[in-house]
Short mmCIF file of C-alpha atoms in Angstrom, two decimals:
data_model
loop_
_atom_site.label_atom_id
_atom_site.label_comp_id
_atom_site.label_asym_id
_atom_site.label_seq_id
_atom_site.Cartn_x
_atom_site.Cartn_y
_atom_site.Cartn_z
CA MET X 1 0.00 0.00 0.00
CA PHE X 2 2.88 2.37 0.77
CA THR X 3 4.31 1.66 -2.68
CA VAL X 4 0.99 2.33 -4.44
CA ALA X 5 0.56 5.63 -2.59
CA ALA X 6 4.17 6.65 -3.25
CA VAL X 7 3.92 5.80 -6.97
CA ALA X 8 0.68 7.81 -7.26
CA VAL X 9 2.28 10.85 -5.60
CA VAL X 10 5.42 10.62 -7.76
CA LEU X 11 3.38 10.30 -10.97
CA VAL X 12 1.28 13.32 -10.00
CA ALA X 13 4.42 15.33 -9.23
CA LEU X 14 5.91 14.42 -12.61
CA THR X 15 2.83 14.98 -14.79
CA THR X 16 0.79 17.88 -13.39
CA PRO X 17 1.06 21.27 -15.09
CA SER X 18 1.05 23.13 -11.75
CA ASP X 19 0.87 22.49 -8.02
CA GLY X 20 -2.92 22.72 -8.27
CA GLY X 21 -3.35 24.94 -5.25
CA ALA X 22 -6.06 24.34 -2.69
CA GLN X 23 -8.64 23.51 -5.35
CA TRP X 24 -6.87 21.09 -7.69
CA GLY X 25 -4.02 19.80 -5.50
CA PRO X 26 -6.23 17.40 -3.52
CA ARG X 27 -7.92 16.26 -6.74
CA TYR X 28 -4.56 15.46 -8.29
CA LEU X 29 -3.64 13.38 -5.25
CA SER X 30 -7.00 11.62 -4.84
CA LEU X 31 -5.69 8.27 -6.08
CA ALA X 32 -3.09 8.24 -3.30
CA PHE X 33 -5.83 8.78 -0.73
CA ILE X 34 -7.31 5.27 -1.08
CA PRO X 35 -4.24 3.32 0.03
CA LEU X 36 -3.38 5.97 2.65
CA ALA X 37 -6.88 5.74 4.16
CA ILE X 38 -6.56 1.95 4.39
CA LEU X 39 -3.11 2.23 5.98
CA THR X 40 -4.37 4.86 8.46
CA ALA X 41 -7.32 2.68 9.47
CA ASP X 42 -4.99 -0.29 9.88
CA ALA X 43 -2.61 1.73 12.07
CA MET X 44 -5.46 3.01 14.22
CA THR X 45 -6.86 -0.52 14.64
CA ALA X 46 -3.46 -1.79 15.70
CA THR X 47 -3.09 1.08 18.19
CA ILE X 48 -6.53 0.42 19.68
CA ARG X 49 -5.79 -3.30 20.03
CA SER X 50 -2.45 -2.70 21.73
CA SER X 51 -3.81 -0.26 24.31
CA ARG X 52 -7.41 0.85 24.67
CA PHE X 53 -6.43 4.07 26.46
CA ILE X 54 -3.86 5.14 23.84
CA GLY X 55 -6.22 4.00 21.10
CA ALA X 56 -9.07 6.09 22.49
CA ILE X 57 -6.80 9.14 22.74
CA THR X 58 -5.56 8.58 19.19
CA VAL X 59 -9.09 8.31 17.81
CA ALA X 60 -10.16 11.42 19.74
CA VAL X 61 -7.18 13.42 18.45
CA VAL X 62 -7.86 12.32 14.85
CA LEU X 63 -11.57 13.19 15.12
CA VAL X 64 -10.98 16.59 16.73
CA SER X 65 -8.26 17.41 14.19
CA SER X 66 -10.55 16.39 11.33
CA LEU X 67 -13.37 18.55 12.67
CA MET X 68 -11.05 21.54 13.03
CA ILE X 69 -9.76 21.09 9.48
CA GLN X 70 -13.32 20.85 8.12
CA ARG X 71 -14.37 23.95 10.07
CA ASN X 72 -11.40 25.96 8.78
CA ALA X 73 -12.05 24.77 5.22
CA TYR X 74 -15.70 25.79 5.49
CA LYS X 75 -14.80 29.24 6.83
CA ASP X 76 -12.24 29.62 4.03
CA LEU X 77 -14.82 28.66 1.40
CA GLN X 78 -17.36 31.04 2.92
CA SER X 79 -14.85 33.89 2.82
CA THR X 80 -13.91 33.14 -0.79
CA LYS X 81 -17.55 33.05 -1.87
CA ARG X 82 -18.18 36.44 -0.21
CA THR X 83 -15.17 37.91 -2.02
CA TYR X 84 -16.39 36.52 -5.35
CA GLU X 85 -19.86 37.90 -4.67
CA ARG X 86 -18.41 41.39 -4.09
CA ILE X 87 -16.42 41.11 -7.34
CA VAL X 88 -19.53 40.12 -9.30
CA GLN X 89 -21.54 42.96 -7.75
CA PHE X 90 -18.74 45.42 -8.57
CA VAL X 91 -18.57 44.33 -12.21
CA GLU X 92 -22.36 44.30 -12.55
CA ARG X 93 -22.63 47.78 -11.02
CA GLU X 94 -19.77 49.38 -12.97
CA THR X 95 -20.26 47.84 -16.43
CA ALA X 96 -23.21 48.04 -18.76
CA PRO X 97 -25.04 45.00 -20.11
CA GLY X 98 -23.74 44.20 -23.60
CA SER X 99 -20.29 45.58 -22.82
CA TYR X 100 -16.91 44.04 -23.49
CA ILE X 101 -14.49 43.39 -20.64
CA LEU X 102 -10.80 42.86 -21.36
CA THR X 103 -8.77 41.25 -18.61
CA ASP X 104 -5.39 39.64 -18.06
CA LEU X 105 -6.63 37.71 -15.01
CA TRP X 106 -7.04 34.03 -15.84
CA TRP X 107 -9.66 33.49 -13.12
CA PHE X 108 -11.87 36.52 -13.82
CA ASP X 109 -14.32 34.93 -16.27
CA GLN X 110 -14.83 31.99 -13.90
CA VAL X 111 -15.64 34.25 -10.96
CA THR X 112 -18.02 36.44 -12.99
CA ALA X 113 -19.64 33.59 -14.93
CA SER X 114 -23.07 34.49 -13.54
CA LEU X 115 -22.95 37.69 -15.60
CA TYR X 116 -22.67 35.77 -18.87
CA PRO X 117 -24.16 36.43 -21.47
CA THR X 118 -24.89 40.02 -20.40
CA ARG X 119 -21.20 40.90 -20.64
CA ILE X 120 -18.50 39.47 -22.88
CA VAL X 121 -15.18 38.77 -21.16
CA LEU X 122 -12.06 38.57 -23.32
CA PHE X 123 -8.92 37.15 -21.73
CA VAL X 124 -5.68 38.59 -23.08
CA ASP X 125 -2.47 37.03 -21.83
CA ASN X 126 0.20 38.51 -24.09
CA ALA X 127 0.95 41.53 -26.25
CA VAL X 128 -0.30 39.85 -29.44
CA SER X 129 -3.69 38.98 -27.95
CA VAL X 130 -4.02 42.50 -26.47
CA ASP X 131 -3.33 44.10 -29.85
CA ARG X 132 -5.73 41.70 -31.59
CA ALA X 133 -8.48 42.42 -29.04
CA PHE X 134 -8.16 46.18 -29.45
CA LYS X 135 -8.28 45.82 -33.26
CA VAL X 136 -11.42 43.68 -33.06
CA LEU X 137 -13.04 46.12 -30.63
CA ALA X 138 -12.08 49.23 -32.62
CA THR X 139 -15.71 49.82 -33.62
CA ALA X 140 -17.27 48.66 -30.36
CA SER X 141 -18.54 50.83 -27.58
CA ASP X 142 -18.75 50.02 -23.86
CA ILE X 143 -15.28 48.60 -23.40
CA PHE X 144 -13.84 48.02 -19.94
CA VAL X 145 -10.44 46.82 -18.76
CA VAL X 146 -10.22 44.86 -15.50
CA ARG X 147 -6.83 44.35 -13.88
CA SER X 148 -5.38 43.59 -10.51
CA ASP X 149 -2.67 45.80 -9.06
CA VAL X 150 -1.23 42.68 -7.41
CA GLU X 151 -1.92 39.77 -9.78
CA SER X 152 -1.81 41.24 -13.29
CA PRO X 153 1.45 40.84 -15.20
CA GLY X 154 3.50 44.03 -15.35
CA ASP X 155 4.03 44.02 -19.11
CA GLY X 156 0.53 43.33 -20.32
CA LEU X 157 -2.74 45.06 -20.78
CA ARG X 158 -2.13 48.47 -19.22
CA GLU X 159 0.98 49.23 -21.28
CA ARG X 160 -0.53 47.99 -24.56
CA GLN X 161 -3.75 49.99 -24.27
CA HIS X 162 -1.83 53.29 -24.47
CA GLY X 163 -1.00 52.76 -28.14
CA THR X 164 -4.63 52.26 -29.17
CA ALA X 165 -7.49 54.51 -30.24
CA PHE X 166 -8.91 54.44 -26.71
CA VAL X 167 -8.47 56.64 -23.66
CA VAL X 168 -9.48 55.97 -20.08
CA LYS X 169 -12.79 57.69 -19.41
CA ARG X 170 -13.31 56.50 -15.83
CA HIS X 171 -11.28 54.49 -13.33
CA VAL X 172 -12.65 52.70 -10.23
CA GLY X 173 -11.39 49.99 -7.93
CA ILE X 174 -12.22 47.68 -5.04
CA PRO X 175 -9.97 46.19 -2.37
CA GLU X 176 -10.91 42.61 -3.22
CA ARG X 177 -7.87 41.19 -5.01
CA SER X 178 -6.86 44.82 -5.72
CA LEU X 179 -9.15 45.01 -8.74
CA THR X 180 -9.32 48.11 -10.88
CA LEU X 181 -11.77 48.74 -13.68
CA ALA X 182 -11.15 51.29 -16.40
CA GLU X 183 -13.88 52.37 -18.79
CA LEU X 184 -12.47 53.13 -22.21
CA ALA X 185 -13.72 55.68 -24.72
CA LYS X 186 -12.59 56.30 -28.27
CA SER X 187 -10.03 59.07 -28.50
CA ARG X 188 -10.98 61.90 -30.81
#
């Protein structure tokens, strides 16, 4: 069982595109969980059989630890959902239905998915895609740029928008993930 778990972890480490973070990391490692759960149950059974007192303490510690982890995870999820709700409300309040939103944040369209199809989100991750997006939107109105002062790449959207036919008409922000929204207007 140790070998199966170790092989699963090594294969995940060698083949995953990223560490997965809190959302995908556990999913990547889910195959290793099966043998580890069996081994943990076996170890706890052996501990209980060897000494009822130590076994009872071990089971109590595992249960209390599990409950604390679940509680913290729930509070974390609740906090994240509140943050996402504030981001959606901000975008809904500050952008018009039918508008285009350019962003260099990979997660933005996932967080604001409830606003689809009332707004069209375009993800631009390099200078070529930024230039292409501004060319496509040259005749459009209601264009917004959403960036993060902390998470957006330093050489992306903000620098490329200066060489276009657009100027910033209005600029607003929220503290959640340091988001800023700029409304663009055609320069005259």
